[in-house]
Short mmCIF file of C-alpha atoms in Angstrom, two decimals:
data_model
loop_
_atom_site.label_atom_id
_atom_site.label_comp_id
_atom_site.label_asym_id
_atom_site.label_seq_id
_atom_site.Cartn_x
_atom_site.Cartn_y
_atom_site.Cartn_z
CA UNK A 224 1.43 -29.25 -12.76
CA UNK A 225 5.11 -28.53 -12.10
CA UNK A 226 4.45 -28.66 -8.36
CA UNK A 227 2.82 -32.10 -8.61
CA UNK A 228 5.62 -33.42 -10.79
CA UNK A 229 8.22 -32.15 -8.33
CA UNK A 230 6.37 -33.72 -5.42
CA UNK A 231 6.20 -37.11 -7.15
CA UNK A 232 9.87 -37.08 -8.14
CA UNK A 233 10.97 -35.90 -4.71
CA UNK A 234 8.93 -38.58 -2.96
CA UNK A 235 10.40 -41.28 -5.19
CA UNK A 236 13.93 -40.13 -4.40
CA UNK A 237 13.23 -40.04 -0.67
CA UNK A 238 11.62 -43.45 -0.59
CA UNK A 239 13.94 -45.30 -2.98
CA UNK A 240 15.80 -47.07 -0.18
CA UNK A 241 12.73 -47.94 1.89
CA UNK A 242 11.57 -51.54 2.20
CA UNK A 243 8.32 -50.87 0.43
CA UNK A 244 9.19 -47.69 -1.37
CA UNK A 245 6.02 -47.64 -3.46
CA UNK A 246 3.72 -47.47 -0.42
CA UNK A 247 6.03 -45.04 1.37
CA UNK A 248 6.15 -42.80 -1.70
CA UNK A 249 2.36 -42.86 -1.92
CA UNK A 250 2.04 -41.89 1.75
CA UNK A 251 4.54 -39.06 1.29
CA UNK A 252 2.58 -37.70 -1.68
CA UNK A 253 -0.76 -38.00 0.18
CA UNK A 254 0.73 -36.25 3.21
CA UNK A 255 2.17 -33.51 0.98
CA UNK A 256 -1.18 -32.97 -0.74
CA UNK A 257 -2.96 -32.86 2.62
CA UNK A 258 -0.33 -30.45 3.93
CA UNK A 259 -0.91 -28.17 0.95
CA UNK A 260 -4.65 -28.22 1.74
CA UNK A 261 -3.89 -27.36 5.37
CA UNK A 262 -1.80 -24.40 4.25
CA UNK A 263 -4.57 -23.21 1.93
CA UNK A 264 -7.17 -23.56 4.69
CA UNK A 265 -5.06 -21.44 7.06
CA UNK A 266 -4.65 -18.81 4.33
CA UNK A 267 -8.41 -18.82 3.61
CA UNK A 268 -9.20 -18.52 7.31
CA UNK A 269 -6.76 -15.62 7.64
CA UNK A 270 -8.44 -13.80 4.76
CA UNK A 271 -11.92 -14.51 6.16
CA UNK A 272 -11.02 -13.47 9.71
CA UNK A 273 -9.38 -10.24 8.54
CA UNK A 274 -8.14 -9.78 12.12
CA UNK A 275 -5.43 -7.32 13.07
CA UNK A 276 -2.07 -8.92 14.03
CA UNK A 277 -3.26 -12.45 13.22
CA UNK A 278 -0.79 -13.12 10.39
CA UNK A 279 1.78 -14.98 12.52
CA UNK A 280 -0.92 -17.14 14.14
CA UNK A 281 -2.19 -18.35 10.77
CA UNK A 282 1.37 -18.96 9.56
CA UNK A 283 2.06 -21.12 12.61
CA UNK A 284 -1.30 -22.90 12.41
CA UNK A 285 -0.98 -23.81 8.73
CA UNK A 286 2.52 -25.21 9.24
CA UNK A 287 1.48 -27.03 12.41
CA UNK A 288 -1.51 -28.72 10.77
CA UNK A 289 0.52 -29.69 7.70
CA UNK A 290 3.47 -31.07 9.69
CA UNK A 291 1.16 -33.23 11.84
CA UNK A 292 0.48 -35.28 8.70
CA UNK A 293 4.06 -36.53 8.53
CA UNK A 294 7.21 -35.86 6.51
CA UNK A 295 5.27 -35.12 3.31
CA UNK A 296 3.11 -32.53 5.04
CA UNK A 297 6.12 -30.91 6.69
CA UNK A 298 7.91 -30.80 3.34
CA UNK A 299 4.90 -29.19 1.63
CA UNK A 300 4.57 -26.64 4.44
CA UNK A 301 8.24 -25.69 4.16
CA UNK A 302 8.15 -25.38 0.36
CA UNK A 303 4.94 -23.33 0.38
CA UNK A 304 6.10 -21.11 3.25
CA UNK A 305 9.47 -20.38 1.66
CA UNK A 306 7.91 -19.68 -1.74
CA UNK A 307 5.32 -17.37 -0.20
CA UNK A 308 7.91 -15.45 1.81
CA UNK A 309 10.29 -15.12 -1.15
CA UNK A 310 7.45 -13.83 -3.30
CA UNK A 311 6.16 -11.43 -0.63
CA UNK A 312 9.62 -10.13 0.10
CA UNK A 313 10.19 -9.22 -3.53
CA UNK A 314 6.67 -7.89 -4.28
CA UNK A 315 5.16 -6.36 -1.17
CA UNK A 316 8.20 -4.57 0.15
CA UNK A 317 7.15 -5.34 3.73
CA UNK A 318 10.78 -5.75 4.67
CA UNK A 319 13.17 -8.38 5.90
CA UNK A 320 12.07 -7.98 9.52
CA UNK A 321 8.51 -9.04 8.74
CA UNK A 322 9.75 -11.94 6.60
CA UNK A 323 11.97 -13.17 9.45
CA UNK A 324 9.06 -12.98 11.90
CA UNK A 325 6.84 -14.92 9.49
CA UNK A 326 9.54 -17.57 9.03
CA UNK A 327 9.94 -17.88 12.80
CA UNK A 328 6.20 -18.57 13.11
CA UNK A 329 6.41 -21.04 10.21
CA UNK A 330 9.26 -22.98 11.86
CA UNK A 331 7.50 -22.89 15.24
CA UNK A 332 4.40 -24.49 13.76
CA UNK A 333 6.33 -27.07 11.71
CA UNK A 334 8.32 -28.16 14.75
CA UNK A 335 5.11 -28.94 16.66
CA UNK A 336 4.93 -25.73 18.69
CA UNK A 337 1.47 -24.60 19.76
CA UNK A 338 0.21 -22.03 17.22
CA UNK A 339 -1.73 -20.27 20.01
CA UNK A 340 1.58 -18.69 21.01
CA UNK A 341 0.87 -16.22 18.18
CA UNK A 342 -2.91 -16.03 18.59
CA UNK A 343 -4.06 -12.41 18.90
CA UNK A 344 -6.40 -11.54 21.73
CA UNK A 345 -10.06 -11.54 20.74
CA UNK A 346 -9.68 -13.70 17.60
CA UNK A 347 -12.95 -15.67 17.32
CA UNK A 348 -12.81 -19.28 18.54
CA UNK A 349 -13.81 -20.43 15.05
CA UNK A 350 -10.15 -20.02 14.10
#
């Protein structure tokens, strides 16, 4: 609920100066919701694939798919990625090096880079 409230308020602030801010705000929120679904789908696929060294590929793919939706999707991808990495860094103890590598893959995907750069050899085509 807090996430949805934040998304609505943020979209209103961003679109307040637009010509038709109500439609622009709605598009931003729809893009953000779709981007969140894209991130969840990438996470679900990563869990289902259970493939060695595929983590960075799914990070890049989720961010890429979300950012293709527009500014709302890119915003959602960035918020979700940063929250996930901050949580993992404090809980899993995987280390700063792994977090930096994950964030590099996240930024690569969000900027429109091809996620296949991180695709591990032999990962089924389904993904």
